[in-house]
Amino acid sequence: DSIQGPQLSCPQACCRNHFMAAEQKRPNSSGSSSTSADSSSSSASSDVLKVSPSVVAIQRGLLTNPVRLREILGDFDKLRSGCCTVAQFRRGLDLGRMQVTEDQFGELVREFAVHDRVDYSRFVQQVEQVFLVQGLEKTPRQLVPSPGATVKRASRSARHVENSTLHGILHRVAMYAKTRGVVLKYCFNSFDQNNCGLVTEAQ
């Protein structure tokens, strides 16, 4: 009989084959999992940026004047259905001192309309993305932008033009009040019953 070299027993051979198969599969599984996680993170982060220009206008207003729109609009929703009427939606934006044009308001109503009402819950969820990202517990590896990073701010030259225009208007109003002897504060007292120093745009 010829002399053969040392051979592994059946249990040892099975263990070796199982270990080599596991080593070959490990990089692929980790790579696929990281790829799926990255794709989910990128898709989730891209969802954060998908808002209409009218919503961006509200987000820009919240950066300078942070208010809780959910609580303001929720006062009109006694049944907590997440919806309110168009008039209540307009009133809530006025109470929150959100400066929107009629075209922007119409776009918001059409975007969040539910029959003859407005889904303010979904509206607030999109608006609050300027401060936080929803659903982070499902995608913990998602890259979270800093507050206000998703809103395009006005350039320095544009802000300079706006400030100069504002100063010009205030100067004209001051000259008019001085020449006519009008005290502007007294003109708003009848609208400000609580003496809080605030009035609506219509008032």
mmCIF file of C-alpha atoms in Angstrom:
data_model
loop_
_atom_site.group_PDB
_atom_site.id
_atom_site.type_symbol
_atom_site.label_atom_id
_atom_site.label_comp_id
_atom_site.label_asym_id
_atom_site.label_seq_id
_atom_site.Cartn_x
_atom_site.Cartn_y
_atom_site.Cartn_z
ATOM 1 C CA ASP A 1 0.000 0.000 0.000
ATOM 2 C CA SER A 2 1.225 3.506 -0.803
ATOM 3 C CA ILE A 3 1.719 5.887 2.091
ATOM 4 C CA GLN A 4 -0.690 8.834 1.976
ATOM 5 C CA GLY A 5 -0.249 12.184 3.716
ATOM 6 C CA PRO A 6 -2.270 13.259 6.731
ATOM 7 C CA GLN A 7 -5.893 13.862 5.927
ATOM 8 C CA LEU A 8 -8.563 15.731 7.847
ATOM 9 C CA SER A 9 -11.418 13.862 9.362
ATOM 10 C CA CYS A 10 -14.939 14.516 8.119
ATOM 11 C CA PRO A 11 -15.908 16.932 10.938
ATOM 12 C CA GLN A 12 -12.703 18.956 10.485
ATOM 13 C CA ALA A 13 -13.171 19.157 6.695
ATOM 14 C CA CYS A 14 -16.754 20.315 7.080
ATOM 15 C CA CYS A 15 -15.703 23.034 9.528
ATOM 16 C CA ARG A 16 -12.958 24.229 7.189
ATOM 17 C CA ASN A 17 -15.310 24.374 4.188
ATOM 18 C CA HIS A 18 -17.943 26.192 6.234
ATOM 19 C CA PHE A 19 -15.376 28.755 7.460
ATOM 20 C CA MET A 20 -14.077 29.436 3.923
ATOM 21 C CA ALA A 21 -17.619 29.854 2.595
ATOM 22 C CA ALA A 22 -18.444 32.295 5.392
ATOM 23 C CA GLU A 23 -15.301 34.328 4.696
ATOM 24 C CA GLN A 24 -16.210 34.618 1.012
ATOM 25 C CA LYS A 25 -19.747 35.766 1.731
ATOM 26 C CA ARG A 26 -18.887 38.281 4.462
ATOM 27 C CA PRO A 27 -17.555 41.182 2.294
ATOM 28 C CA ASN A 28 -20.433 40.888 -0.162
ATOM 29 C CA SER A 29 -23.055 40.897 2.552
ATOM 30 C CA SER A 30 -21.523 43.894 4.307
ATOM 31 C CA GLY A 31 -21.118 45.735 1.042
ATOM 32 C CA SER A 32 -24.697 45.092 0.022
ATOM 33 C CA SER A 33 -25.982 46.159 3.428
ATOM 34 C CA SER A 34 -23.944 49.378 3.362
ATOM 35 C CA THR A 35 -25.103 50.037 -0.187
ATOM 36 C CA SER A 36 -28.728 49.550 0.766
ATOM 37 C CA ALA A 37 -28.277 51.768 3.831
ATOM 38 C CA ASP A 38 -26.598 54.471 1.779
ATOM 39 C CA SER A 39 -29.307 54.298 -0.856
ATOM 40 C CA SER A 40 -32.009 54.552 1.787
ATOM 41 C CA SER A 41 -30.179 57.490 3.379
ATOM 42 C CA SER A 42 -29.783 59.285 0.074
ATOM 43 C CA SER A 43 -33.415 58.684 -0.857
ATOM 44 C CA ALA A 44 -34.560 59.857 2.557
ATOM 45 C CA SER A 45 -32.390 62.970 2.407
ATOM 46 C CA SER A 46 -33.666 63.746 -1.065
ATOM 47 C CA ASP A 47 -37.238 63.569 0.258
ATOM 48 C CA VAL A 48 -36.414 66.324 2.713
ATOM 49 C CA LEU A 49 -35.671 68.741 -0.114
ATOM 50 C CA LYS A 50 -38.846 68.077 -2.115
ATOM 51 C CA VAL A 51 -41.054 71.006 -1.106
ATOM 52 C CA SER A 52 -42.871 73.610 -3.159
ATOM 53 C CA PRO A 53 -41.675 77.241 -3.422
ATOM 54 C CA SER A 54 -44.615 78.365 -1.285
ATOM 55 C CA VAL A 55 -43.554 76.007 1.512
ATOM 56 C CA VAL A 56 -39.993 77.320 1.208
ATOM 57 C CA ALA A 57 -41.372 80.847 1.693
ATOM 58 C CA ILE A 58 -43.011 79.721 4.950
ATOM 59 C CA GLN A 59 -39.793 77.995 6.031
ATOM 60 C CA ARG A 60 -37.846 81.178 5.379
ATOM 61 C CA GLY A 61 -40.318 83.087 7.531
ATOM 62 C CA LEU A 62 -39.958 80.567 10.371
ATOM 63 C CA LEU A 63 -36.194 81.019 10.389
ATOM 64 C CA THR A 64 -36.604 84.715 11.235
ATOM 65 C CA ASN A 65 -39.814 84.362 13.238
ATOM 66 C CA PRO A 66 -39.999 80.895 14.837
ATOM 67 C CA VAL A 67 -43.582 80.126 15.868
ATOM 68 C CA ARG A 68 -45.500 76.899 16.495
ATOM 69 C CA LEU A 69 -47.841 76.730 13.531
ATOM 70 C CA ARG A 70 -49.151 73.320 14.601
ATOM 71 C CA GLU A 71 -50.469 74.739 17.856
ATOM 72 C CA ILE A 72 -51.918 77.835 16.173
ATOM 73 C CA LEU A 73 -53.736 75.862 13.491
ATOM 74 C CA GLY A 74 -54.649 73.132 15.967
ATOM 75 C CA ASP A 75 -56.768 75.598 17.943
ATOM 76 C CA PHE A 76 -59.227 75.639 15.022
ATOM 77 C CA ASP A 77 -59.324 71.815 14.874
ATOM 78 C CA LYS A 78 -61.523 70.840 17.804
ATOM 79 C CA LEU A 79 -61.847 67.215 16.636
ATOM 80 C CA ARG A 80 -58.081 66.860 16.044
ATOM 81 C CA SER A 81 -58.655 65.603 12.502
ATOM 82 C CA GLY A 82 -55.582 67.360 11.115
ATOM 83 C CA CYS A 83 -57.679 69.552 8.804
ATOM 84 C CA CYS A 84 -59.173 73.030 8.932
ATOM 85 C CA THR A 85 -61.124 75.306 6.626
ATOM 86 C CA VAL A 86 -59.476 77.608 4.099
ATOM 87 C CA ALA A 87 -60.492 80.672 6.128
ATOM 88 C CA GLN A 88 -59.037 79.156 9.307
ATOM 89 C CA PHE A 89 -55.831 78.312 7.447
ATOM 90 C CA ARG A 90 -55.530 81.929 6.306
ATOM 91 C CA ARG A 91 -56.257 83.135 9.836
ATOM 92 C CA GLY A 92 -53.623 80.800 11.295
ATOM 93 C CA LEU A 93 -50.942 82.070 8.931
ATOM 94 C CA ASP A 94 -51.857 85.650 9.851
ATOM 95 C CA LEU A 95 -51.636 84.854 13.561
ATOM 96 C CA GLY A 96 -48.239 83.286 12.965
ATOM 97 C CA ARG A 97 -47.181 86.439 11.090
ATOM 98 C CA MET A 98 -46.318 84.449 7.978
ATOM 99 C CA GLN A 99 -46.002 86.864 5.037
ATOM 100 C CA VAL A 100 -47.367 85.086 1.961
ATOM 101 C CA THR A 101 -48.812 86.531 -1.222
ATOM 102 C CA GLU A 102 -52.220 85.605 -2.574
ATOM 103 C CA ASP A 103 -50.611 83.444 -5.251
ATOM 104 C CA GLN A 104 -48.527 81.604 -2.647
ATOM 105 C CA PHE A 105 -51.560 81.118 -0.425
ATOM 106 C CA GLY A 106 -53.554 79.735 -3.350
ATOM 107 C CA GLU A 107 -50.732 77.327 -4.152
ATOM 108 C CA LEU A 108 -50.643 76.124 -0.539
ATOM 109 C CA VAL A 109 -54.399 75.563 -0.504
ATOM 110 C CA ARG A 110 -54.271 73.569 -3.752
ATOM 111 C CA GLU A 111 -51.310 71.502 -2.590
ATOM 112 C CA PHE A 112 -52.754 70.533 0.802
ATOM 113 C CA ALA A 113 -56.442 70.519 -0.118
ATOM 114 C CA VAL A 114 -58.592 67.648 1.129
ATOM 115 C CA HIS A 115 -62.010 68.116 -0.456
ATOM 116 C CA ASP A 116 -63.036 71.585 0.782
ATOM 117 C CA ARG A 117 -60.585 71.673 3.696
ATOM 118 C CA VAL A 118 -56.823 72.052 4.193
ATOM 119 C CA ASP A 119 -54.597 69.296 5.598
ATOM 120 C CA TYR A 120 -52.612 71.523 7.938
ATOM 121 C CA SER A 121 -50.959 68.525 9.629
ATOM 122 C CA ARG A 122 -49.132 67.546 6.428
ATOM 123 C CA PHE A 123 -48.379 71.222 5.761
ATOM 124 C CA VAL A 124 -46.744 71.677 9.170
ATOM 125 C CA GLN A 125 -44.794 68.440 8.726
ATOM 126 C CA GLN A 126 -43.223 69.766 5.531
ATOM 127 C CA VAL A 127 -42.607 73.212 6.981
ATOM 128 C CA GLU A 128 -40.888 71.843 10.093
ATOM 129 C CA GLN A 129 -38.316 70.063 7.916
ATOM 130 C CA VAL A 130 -36.360 73.310 8.011
ATOM 131 C CA PHE A 131 -35.608 72.514 11.681
ATOM 132 C CA LEU A 132 -35.818 68.712 11.922
ATOM 133 C CA VAL A 133 -36.100 65.569 9.813
ATOM 134 C CA GLN A 134 -39.019 63.205 10.284
ATOM 135 C CA GLY A 135 -38.550 59.438 10.668
ATOM 136 C CA LEU A 136 -34.940 59.366 11.857
ATOM 137 C CA GLU A 137 -35.711 56.313 13.986
ATOM 138 C CA LYS A 138 -36.180 54.328 10.753
ATOM 139 C CA THR A 139 -32.972 55.594 9.085
ATOM 140 C CA PRO A 140 -30.493 56.311 11.892
ATOM 141 C CA ARG A 141 -27.569 56.615 9.433
ATOM 142 C CA GLN A 142 -29.210 59.398 7.480
ATOM 143 C CA LEU A 143 -27.241 62.609 7.086
ATOM 144 C CA VAL A 144 -29.177 65.411 8.789
ATOM 145 C CA PRO A 145 -28.651 68.954 7.437
ATOM 146 C CA SER A 146 -28.224 71.849 9.809
ATOM 147 C CA PRO A 147 -31.341 73.959 10.534
ATOM 148 C CA GLY A 148 -32.056 76.246 7.593
ATOM 149 C CA ALA A 149 -29.584 74.531 5.272
ATOM 150 C CA THR A 150 -32.372 73.460 2.905
ATOM 151 C CA VAL A 151 -33.613 77.036 2.464
ATOM 152 C CA LYS A 152 -31.855 79.249 -0.038
ATOM 153 C CA ARG A 153 -31.134 82.534 1.672
ATOM 154 C CA ALA A 154 -31.191 85.854 -0.063
ATOM 155 C CA SER A 155 -27.854 87.213 -1.240
ATOM 156 C CA ARG A 156 -26.190 90.154 0.466
ATOM 157 C CA SER A 157 -26.924 92.481 -2.452
ATOM 158 C CA ALA A 158 -30.603 91.483 -2.442
ATOM 159 C CA ARG A 159 -30.845 92.108 1.305
ATOM 160 C CA HIS A 160 -29.188 95.493 0.833
ATOM 161 C CA VAL A 161 -31.768 96.465 -1.779
ATOM 162 C CA GLU A 162 -34.623 95.311 0.481
ATOM 163 C CA ASN A 163 -33.230 97.235 3.460
ATOM 164 C CA SER A 164 -32.740 100.419 1.451
ATOM 165 C CA THR A 165 -36.282 100.155 0.080
ATOM 166 C CA LEU A 166 -37.659 99.607 3.575
ATOM 167 C CA HIS A 167 -35.777 102.611 4.956
ATOM 168 C CA GLY A 168 -37.120 104.745 2.126
ATOM 169 C CA ILE A 169 -40.709 103.731 2.904
ATOM 170 C CA LEU A 170 -40.269 104.358 6.619
ATOM 171 C CA HIS A 171 -38.774 107.773 5.909
ATOM 172 C CA ARG A 172 -41.734 108.751 3.735
ATOM 173 C CA VAL A 173 -44.219 107.593 6.394
ATOM 174 C CA ALA A 174 -42.326 109.499 9.103
ATOM 175 C CA MET A 175 -42.320 112.695 7.027
ATOM 176 C CA TYR A 176 -46.046 112.302 6.309
ATOM 177 C CA ALA A 177 -46.851 111.777 10.010
ATOM 178 C CA LYS A 178 -44.713 114.764 11.013
ATOM 179 C CA THR A 179 -46.183 117.205 8.487
ATOM 180 C CA ARG A 180 -49.779 116.097 9.188
ATOM 181 C CA GLY A 181 -49.332 115.883 12.949
ATOM 182 C CA VAL A 182 -50.449 112.240 13.076
ATOM 183 C CA VAL A 183 -49.449 109.879 15.897
ATOM 184 C CA LEU A 184 -49.411 106.469 14.226
ATOM 185 C CA LYS A 185 -49.578 104.550 17.499
ATOM 186 C CA TYR A 186 -53.023 105.943 18.243
ATOM 187 C CA CYS A 187 -54.278 104.794 14.831
ATOM 188 C CA PHE A 188 -53.879 101.131 15.844
ATOM 189 C CA ASN A 189 -55.185 101.297 19.408
ATOM 190 C CA SER A 190 -58.735 100.392 18.381
ATOM 191 C CA PHE A 191 -57.471 97.161 16.753
ATOM 192 C CA ASP A 192 -55.146 96.194 19.610
ATOM 193 C CA GLN A 193 -57.608 95.456 22.402
ATOM 194 C CA ASN A 194 -55.054 93.522 24.474
ATOM 195 C CA ASN A 195 -52.374 96.213 24.097
ATOM 196 C CA CYS A 196 -49.810 93.666 22.874
ATOM 197 C CA GLY A 197 -48.397 95.841 20.098
ATOM 198 C CA LEU A 198 -49.497 93.481 17.292
ATOM 199 C CA VAL A 199 -52.152 93.766 14.585
ATOM 200 C CA THR A 200 -53.032 91.663 11.564
ATOM 201 C CA GLU A 201 -52.046 92.570 8.026
ATOM 202 C CA ALA A 202 -55.623 93.554 7.189
ATOM 203 C CA GLN A 203 -55.875 95.782 10.273
#
